[in-house]
Coordinates of C-alpha atoms in Angstrom, one line a residue:
X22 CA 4.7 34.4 -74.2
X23 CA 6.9 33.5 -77.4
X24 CA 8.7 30.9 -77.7
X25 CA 12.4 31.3 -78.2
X26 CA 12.9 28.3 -80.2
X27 CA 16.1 27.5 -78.5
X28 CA 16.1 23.9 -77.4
X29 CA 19.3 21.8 -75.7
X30 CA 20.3 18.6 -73.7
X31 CA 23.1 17.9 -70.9
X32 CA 26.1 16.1 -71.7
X33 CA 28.6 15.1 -69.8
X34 CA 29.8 18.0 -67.4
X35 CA 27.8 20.3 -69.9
X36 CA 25.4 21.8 -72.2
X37 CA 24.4 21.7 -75.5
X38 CA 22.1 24.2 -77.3
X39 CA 20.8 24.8 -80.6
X40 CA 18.7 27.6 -82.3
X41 CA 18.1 27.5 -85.7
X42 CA 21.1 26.2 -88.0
X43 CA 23.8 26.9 -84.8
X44 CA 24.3 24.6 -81.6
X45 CA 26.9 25.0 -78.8
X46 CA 28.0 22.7 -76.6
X47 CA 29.8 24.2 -73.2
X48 CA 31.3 22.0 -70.8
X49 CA 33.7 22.6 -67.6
X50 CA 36.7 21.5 -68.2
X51 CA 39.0 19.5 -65.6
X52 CA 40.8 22.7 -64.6
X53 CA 37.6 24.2 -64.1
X54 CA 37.5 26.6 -66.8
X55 CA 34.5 26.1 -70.0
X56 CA 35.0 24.7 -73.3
X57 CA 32.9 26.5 -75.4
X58 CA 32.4 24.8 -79.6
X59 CA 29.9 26.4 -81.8
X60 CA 29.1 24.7 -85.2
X61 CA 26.4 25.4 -87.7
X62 CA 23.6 22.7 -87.6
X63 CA 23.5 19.9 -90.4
X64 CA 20.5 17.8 -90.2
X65 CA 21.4 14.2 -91.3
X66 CA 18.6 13.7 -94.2
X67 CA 19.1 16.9 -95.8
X68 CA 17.2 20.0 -96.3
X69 CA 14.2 18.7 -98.7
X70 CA 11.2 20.2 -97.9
X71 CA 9.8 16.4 -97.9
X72 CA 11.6 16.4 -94.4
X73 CA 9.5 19.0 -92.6
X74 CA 5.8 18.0 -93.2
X75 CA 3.9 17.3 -90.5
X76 CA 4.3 13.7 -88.7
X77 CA 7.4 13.6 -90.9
X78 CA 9.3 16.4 -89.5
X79 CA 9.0 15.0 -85.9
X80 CA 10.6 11.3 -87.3
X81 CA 13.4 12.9 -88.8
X82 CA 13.9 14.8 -85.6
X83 CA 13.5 12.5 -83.4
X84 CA 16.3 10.7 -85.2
X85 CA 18.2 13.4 -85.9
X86 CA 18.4 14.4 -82.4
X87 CA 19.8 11.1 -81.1
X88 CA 22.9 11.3 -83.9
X89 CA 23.1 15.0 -82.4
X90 CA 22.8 13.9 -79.2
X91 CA 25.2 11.0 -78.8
X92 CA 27.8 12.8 -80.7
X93 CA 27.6 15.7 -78.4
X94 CA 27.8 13.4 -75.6
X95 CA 31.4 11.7 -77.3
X96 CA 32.8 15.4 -77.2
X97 CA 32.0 16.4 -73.7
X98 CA 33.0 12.9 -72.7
X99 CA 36.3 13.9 -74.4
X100 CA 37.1 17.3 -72.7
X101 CA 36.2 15.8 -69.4
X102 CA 38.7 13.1 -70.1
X103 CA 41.4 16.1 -71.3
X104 CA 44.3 14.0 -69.1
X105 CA 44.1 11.3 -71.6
X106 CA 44.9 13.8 -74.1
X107 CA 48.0 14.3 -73.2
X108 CA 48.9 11.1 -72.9
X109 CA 47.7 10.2 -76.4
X110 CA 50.1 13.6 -77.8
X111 CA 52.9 12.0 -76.2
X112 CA 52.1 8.3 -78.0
X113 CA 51.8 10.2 -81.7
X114 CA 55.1 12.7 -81.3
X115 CA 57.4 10.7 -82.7
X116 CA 55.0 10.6 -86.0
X117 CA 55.3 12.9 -88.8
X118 CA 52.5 15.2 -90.1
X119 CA 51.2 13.3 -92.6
X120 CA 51.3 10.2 -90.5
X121 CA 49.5 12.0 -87.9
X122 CA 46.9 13.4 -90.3
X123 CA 46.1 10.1 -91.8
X124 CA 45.5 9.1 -87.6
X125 CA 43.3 11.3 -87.5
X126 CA 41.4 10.8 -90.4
X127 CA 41.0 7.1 -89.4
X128 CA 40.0 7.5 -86.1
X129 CA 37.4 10.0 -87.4
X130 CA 36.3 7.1 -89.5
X131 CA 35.7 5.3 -86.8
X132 CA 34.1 8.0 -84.4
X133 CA 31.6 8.2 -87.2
X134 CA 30.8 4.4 -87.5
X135 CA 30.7 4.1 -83.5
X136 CA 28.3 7.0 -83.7
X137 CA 25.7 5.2 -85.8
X138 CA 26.3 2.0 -84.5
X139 CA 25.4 3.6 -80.9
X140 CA 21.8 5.3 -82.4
X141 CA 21.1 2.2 -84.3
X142 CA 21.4 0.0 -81.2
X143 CA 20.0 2.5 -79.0
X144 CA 17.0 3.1 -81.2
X145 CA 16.9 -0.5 -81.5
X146 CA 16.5 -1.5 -77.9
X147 CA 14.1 1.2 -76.8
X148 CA 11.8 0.0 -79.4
X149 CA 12.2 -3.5 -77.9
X150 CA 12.2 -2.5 -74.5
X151 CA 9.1 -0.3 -74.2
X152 CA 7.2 -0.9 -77.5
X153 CA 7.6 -4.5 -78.0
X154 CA 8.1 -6.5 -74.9
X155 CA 5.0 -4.8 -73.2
X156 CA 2.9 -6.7 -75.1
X157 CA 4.7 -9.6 -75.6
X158 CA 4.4 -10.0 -71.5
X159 CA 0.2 -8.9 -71.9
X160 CA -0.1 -11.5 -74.3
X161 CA 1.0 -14.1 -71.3
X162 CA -2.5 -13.1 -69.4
X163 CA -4.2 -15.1 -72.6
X164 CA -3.5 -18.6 -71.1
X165 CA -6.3 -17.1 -68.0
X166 CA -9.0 -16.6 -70.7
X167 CA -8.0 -12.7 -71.5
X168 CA -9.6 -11.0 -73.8
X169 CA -7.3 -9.1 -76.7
X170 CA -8.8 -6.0 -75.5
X171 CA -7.9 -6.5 -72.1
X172 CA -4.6 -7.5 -73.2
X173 CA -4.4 -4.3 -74.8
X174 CA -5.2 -2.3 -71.4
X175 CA -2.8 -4.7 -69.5
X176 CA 0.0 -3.8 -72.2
X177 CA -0.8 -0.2 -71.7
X178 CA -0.3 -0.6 -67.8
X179 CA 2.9 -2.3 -68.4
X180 CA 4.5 -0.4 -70.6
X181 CA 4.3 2.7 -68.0
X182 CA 5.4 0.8 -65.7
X183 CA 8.5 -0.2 -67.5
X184 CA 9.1 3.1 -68.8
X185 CA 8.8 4.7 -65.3
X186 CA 11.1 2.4 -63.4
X187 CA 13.9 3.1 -65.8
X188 CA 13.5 6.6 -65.0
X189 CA 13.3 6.3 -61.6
X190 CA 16.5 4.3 -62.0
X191 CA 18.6 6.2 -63.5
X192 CA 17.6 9.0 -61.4
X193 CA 19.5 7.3 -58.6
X194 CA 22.7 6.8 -60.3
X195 CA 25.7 9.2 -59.3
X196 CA 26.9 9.8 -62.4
X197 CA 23.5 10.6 -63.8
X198 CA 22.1 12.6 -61.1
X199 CA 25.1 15.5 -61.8
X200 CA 24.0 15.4 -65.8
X201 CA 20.4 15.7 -64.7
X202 CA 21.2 19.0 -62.7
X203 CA 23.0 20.2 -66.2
X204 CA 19.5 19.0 -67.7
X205 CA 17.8 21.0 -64.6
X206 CA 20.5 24.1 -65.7
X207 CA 19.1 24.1 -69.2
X208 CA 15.6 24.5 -68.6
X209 CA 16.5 27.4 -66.0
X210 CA 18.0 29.5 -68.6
X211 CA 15.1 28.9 -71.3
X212 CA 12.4 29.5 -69.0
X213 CA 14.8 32.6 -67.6
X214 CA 14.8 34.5 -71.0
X215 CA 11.0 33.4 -71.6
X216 CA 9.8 34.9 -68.6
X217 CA 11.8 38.2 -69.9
X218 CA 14.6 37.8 -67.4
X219 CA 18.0 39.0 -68.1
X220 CA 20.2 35.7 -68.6
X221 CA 22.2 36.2 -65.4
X222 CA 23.3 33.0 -62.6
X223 CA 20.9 35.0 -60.2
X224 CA 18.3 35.1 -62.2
X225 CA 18.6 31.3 -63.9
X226 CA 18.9 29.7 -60.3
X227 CA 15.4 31.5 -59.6
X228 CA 13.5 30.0 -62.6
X229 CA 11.7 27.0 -63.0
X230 CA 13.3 23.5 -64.0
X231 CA 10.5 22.2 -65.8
X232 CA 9.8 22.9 -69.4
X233 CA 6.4 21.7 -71.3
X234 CA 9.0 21.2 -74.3
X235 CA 11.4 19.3 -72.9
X236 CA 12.3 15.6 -74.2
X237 CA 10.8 13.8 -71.0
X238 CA 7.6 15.3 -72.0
X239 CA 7.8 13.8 -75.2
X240 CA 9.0 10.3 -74.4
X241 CA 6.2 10.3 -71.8
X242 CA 3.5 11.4 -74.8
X243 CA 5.3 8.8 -77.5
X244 CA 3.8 6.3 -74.5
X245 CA 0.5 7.7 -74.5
X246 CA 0.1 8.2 -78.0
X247 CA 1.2 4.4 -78.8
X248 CA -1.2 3.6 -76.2
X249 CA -3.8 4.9 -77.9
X250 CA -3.3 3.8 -81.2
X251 CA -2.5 0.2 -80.4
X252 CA -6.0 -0.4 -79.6
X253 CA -6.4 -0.1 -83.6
X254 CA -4.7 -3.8 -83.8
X255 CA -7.9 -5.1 -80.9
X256 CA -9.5 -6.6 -84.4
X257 CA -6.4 -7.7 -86.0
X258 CA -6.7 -12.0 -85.7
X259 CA -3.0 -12.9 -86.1
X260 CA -1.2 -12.3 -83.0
X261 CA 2.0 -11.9 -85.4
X262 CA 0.7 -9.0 -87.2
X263 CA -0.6 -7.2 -84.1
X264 CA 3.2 -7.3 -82.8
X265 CA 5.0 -6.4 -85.9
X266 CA 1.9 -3.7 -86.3
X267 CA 3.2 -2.3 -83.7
X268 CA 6.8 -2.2 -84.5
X269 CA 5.5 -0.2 -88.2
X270 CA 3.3 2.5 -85.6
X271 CA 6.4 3.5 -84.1
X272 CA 7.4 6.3 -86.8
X273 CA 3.5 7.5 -86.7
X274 CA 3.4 7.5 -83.0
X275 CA 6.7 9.5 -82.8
X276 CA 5.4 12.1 -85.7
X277 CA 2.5 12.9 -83.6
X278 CA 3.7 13.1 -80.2
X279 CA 5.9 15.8 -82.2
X280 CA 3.4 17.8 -83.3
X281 CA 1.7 17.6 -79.6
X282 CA 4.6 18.7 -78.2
X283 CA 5.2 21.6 -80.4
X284 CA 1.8 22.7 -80.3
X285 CA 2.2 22.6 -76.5
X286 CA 5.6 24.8 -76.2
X287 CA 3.6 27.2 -78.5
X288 CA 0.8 27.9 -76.9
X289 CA -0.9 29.1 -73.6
X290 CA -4.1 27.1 -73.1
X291 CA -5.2 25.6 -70.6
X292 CA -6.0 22.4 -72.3
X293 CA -2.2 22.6 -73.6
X294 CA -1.1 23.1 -69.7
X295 CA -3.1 19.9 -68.7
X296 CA -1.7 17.9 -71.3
X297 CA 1.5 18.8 -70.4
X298 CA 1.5 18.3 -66.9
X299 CA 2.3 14.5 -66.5
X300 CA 5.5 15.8 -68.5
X301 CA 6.3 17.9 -66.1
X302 CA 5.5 15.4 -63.0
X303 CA 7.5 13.3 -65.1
X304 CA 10.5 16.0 -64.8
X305 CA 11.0 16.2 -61.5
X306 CA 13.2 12.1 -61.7
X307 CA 14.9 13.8 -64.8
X308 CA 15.8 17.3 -64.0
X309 CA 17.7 18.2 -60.7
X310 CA 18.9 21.7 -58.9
X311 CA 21.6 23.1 -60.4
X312 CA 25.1 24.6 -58.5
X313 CA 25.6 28.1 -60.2
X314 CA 28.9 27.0 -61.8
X315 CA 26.8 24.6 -63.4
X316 CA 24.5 27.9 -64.6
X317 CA 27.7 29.3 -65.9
X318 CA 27.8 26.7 -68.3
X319 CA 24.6 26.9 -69.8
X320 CA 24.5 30.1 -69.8
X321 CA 27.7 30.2 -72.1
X322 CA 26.1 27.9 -74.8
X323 CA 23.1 30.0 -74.8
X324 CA 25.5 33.1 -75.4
X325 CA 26.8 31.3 -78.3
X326 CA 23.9 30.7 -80.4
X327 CA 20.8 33.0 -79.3
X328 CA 21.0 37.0 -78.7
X329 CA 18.6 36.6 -75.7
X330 CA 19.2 40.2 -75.3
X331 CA 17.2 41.1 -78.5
X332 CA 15.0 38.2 -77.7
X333 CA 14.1 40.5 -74.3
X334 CA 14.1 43.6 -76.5
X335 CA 11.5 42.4 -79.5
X336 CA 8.8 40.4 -76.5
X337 CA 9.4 42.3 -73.5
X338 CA 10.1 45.8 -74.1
X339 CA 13.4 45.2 -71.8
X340 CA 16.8 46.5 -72.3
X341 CA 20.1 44.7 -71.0
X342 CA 23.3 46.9 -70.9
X343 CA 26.3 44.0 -72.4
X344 CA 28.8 43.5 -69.3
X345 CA 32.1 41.3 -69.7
X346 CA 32.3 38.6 -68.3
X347 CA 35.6 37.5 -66.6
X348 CA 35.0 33.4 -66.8
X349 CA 38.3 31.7 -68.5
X350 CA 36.6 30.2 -71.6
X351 CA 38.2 28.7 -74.6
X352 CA 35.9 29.0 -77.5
X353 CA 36.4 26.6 -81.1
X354 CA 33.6 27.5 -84.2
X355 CA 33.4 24.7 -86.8
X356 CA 31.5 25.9 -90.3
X357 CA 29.1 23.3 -91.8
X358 CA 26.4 23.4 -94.1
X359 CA 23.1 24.7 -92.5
X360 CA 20.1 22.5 -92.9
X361 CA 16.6 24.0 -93.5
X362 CA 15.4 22.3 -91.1
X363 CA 15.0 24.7 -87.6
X364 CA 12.4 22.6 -85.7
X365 CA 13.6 21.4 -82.2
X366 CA 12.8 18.7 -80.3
X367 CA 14.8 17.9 -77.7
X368 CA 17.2 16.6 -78.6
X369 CA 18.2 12.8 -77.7
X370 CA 16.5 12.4 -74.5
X371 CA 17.8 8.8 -74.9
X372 CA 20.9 10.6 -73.4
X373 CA 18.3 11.7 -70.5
X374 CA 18.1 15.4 -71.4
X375 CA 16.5 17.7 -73.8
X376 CA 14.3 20.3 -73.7

């Protein structure tokens, strides 16, 4: 099986998609109908071929995925909240179009600043919270006599255990539990298409809701993989150094956890389906069933950035006569510049959902 290459994350009410330089994002709307936006992809750093070498390539998309992320989140946060949006054109009326403009181009100002500000803090405290304070909390079983290396096994233990607990969580929040069946939605409709499945609700709801690329899989493996490399620090004497050491692994520990996972989505192996299967255990706290209006959705932002009907065509030999489709959605494309990068990772799992 081929991968497609199309790789997403639940928002709020919604989906987001992205295949090569285009992502969609699709979410119901109060009234129940589906916003639908479609915007060419611009990865923050730039299009230097610097950006996609290996271990490098899965930093800057790691990163790039959480501005992605959180700024798709903002949007879908804004479409569910449309009632406030007529409230706030009845505040500007009395302004004039320039005044208006000059609104608007202020408060895109600060969109932009809040957005950073968000990944910065967010980046921030995950480091802290599961790369950081696990070993500060090890280091306590010195006062008993503990070896560093025994430290270093205790850290590992805590840091799953930490990591874990949030997820279980944040599985039992309301709120979170209806993003996580969007989440659930997405992986339906990839694994839908690369099974060679026509892209239909019937057909989506029937599929699988784990994917071995999915951005669980990949937060779980970033543990691992920091795991195993912060037993390179056992022989370090400063405790100091060992701690900040481990703050300077992060970027290597997310580049190869990258290139794990990518190597995984791409290939059928049997050593590949072990190592992806406590990503997938993993999945069942982060993905949930999805309600086939929820399908709807997804299946919309697929539509909007990958002909899944070729896809079928080129790996499967199968043929899909084009129906219309009588769902009320209200469709926006934005143009931006492409970047050269077309490497997914799921995108900001830190918003809980990516494939």
């Amino acid at each position: 099986m081929k991968s497609s290459n199309i790789g997403g994350q639940a928002v709020m009410e919604g989906i987001m998609m992205r295949h090569k330089d285009k992502y969609s994002i699709a979410v119901r709307r109060p009234d129940n109908g589906i916003e639908l936006k479609t915007e060419d992809y611009k990865c923050i750093f730039g299009k230097a071929a610097f950006w996609r070498k290996p271990i490098i390539r899965g930093v800057v998309s790691f990163v790039d995925s959480l501005v992605m992320g959180t700024k798709c989140l903002m949007y879908s946060a804004e479409i569910v909240g449309d009632e406030e949006d007529e409230d706030y054109a009845a505040k500007t009326a009395h302004l004039s179009e320039e005044e208006k403009a000059a609104k608007k181009a202020k408060e895109d100002r600060q969109f932009q600043w809040l957005l950073y500000v968000t990944v910065a803090i967010s980046i921030v405290v995950s480091i802290g919270a599961f790369m950081l304070l696990p070993y500060v909390l090890a280091s306590l079983c010195r006062k008993v006599g503990a070896s560093e290396i025994v430290i270093t096994i205790v850290e590992a233990f805590v840091k799953l255990a930490l990591f874990m607990g949030y997820m279980l969580l944040i599985s039992r929040m309301k709120d979170i539990q209806r993003t996580f069946m969007y989440h659930g939605a997405e992986h339906k409709c990839i694994n839908c298409v690369e099974h060679g499945l026509p892209l239909t609700v019937e057909n989506v709801m029937n599929s699988s809701r784990q994917h071995k690329r999915c951005g669980t899989s990949f937060l779980f493996l970033v543990m691992l993989v920091s795991i195993a490399l912060h037993f390179v620090f056992v022989l370090v004497p400063v405790y100091w150094v060992r701690l900040f050491g481990r703050l300077l692994m992060v970027p290597v520990v997310s580049g190869i956890s990258f290139e794990i996972i990518q190597w995984a989505g791409r290939t059928d192996s049997k050593f590949a389906d072990i190592m992806s299967r406590p990503g997938l255990a993993m999945q069942k706290l982060t993905t949930k069933e999805p309600t086939p209006d929820m399908v709807e959705v997804a299946i919309k932002a697929v539509e909007a950035v990958f002909d899944w009907k070729a896809y079928l065509k080129e790996e499967f030999g199968v043929e899909v006569e084009d129906a219309e489709s009588d769902m009320d959605v209200h469709q926006t494309t934005t143009e931006t510049v492409s970047s050269g990068i077309s490497e997914t990772v799921v995108t900001g799992e830190a918003a809980h959902g990516n494939i």
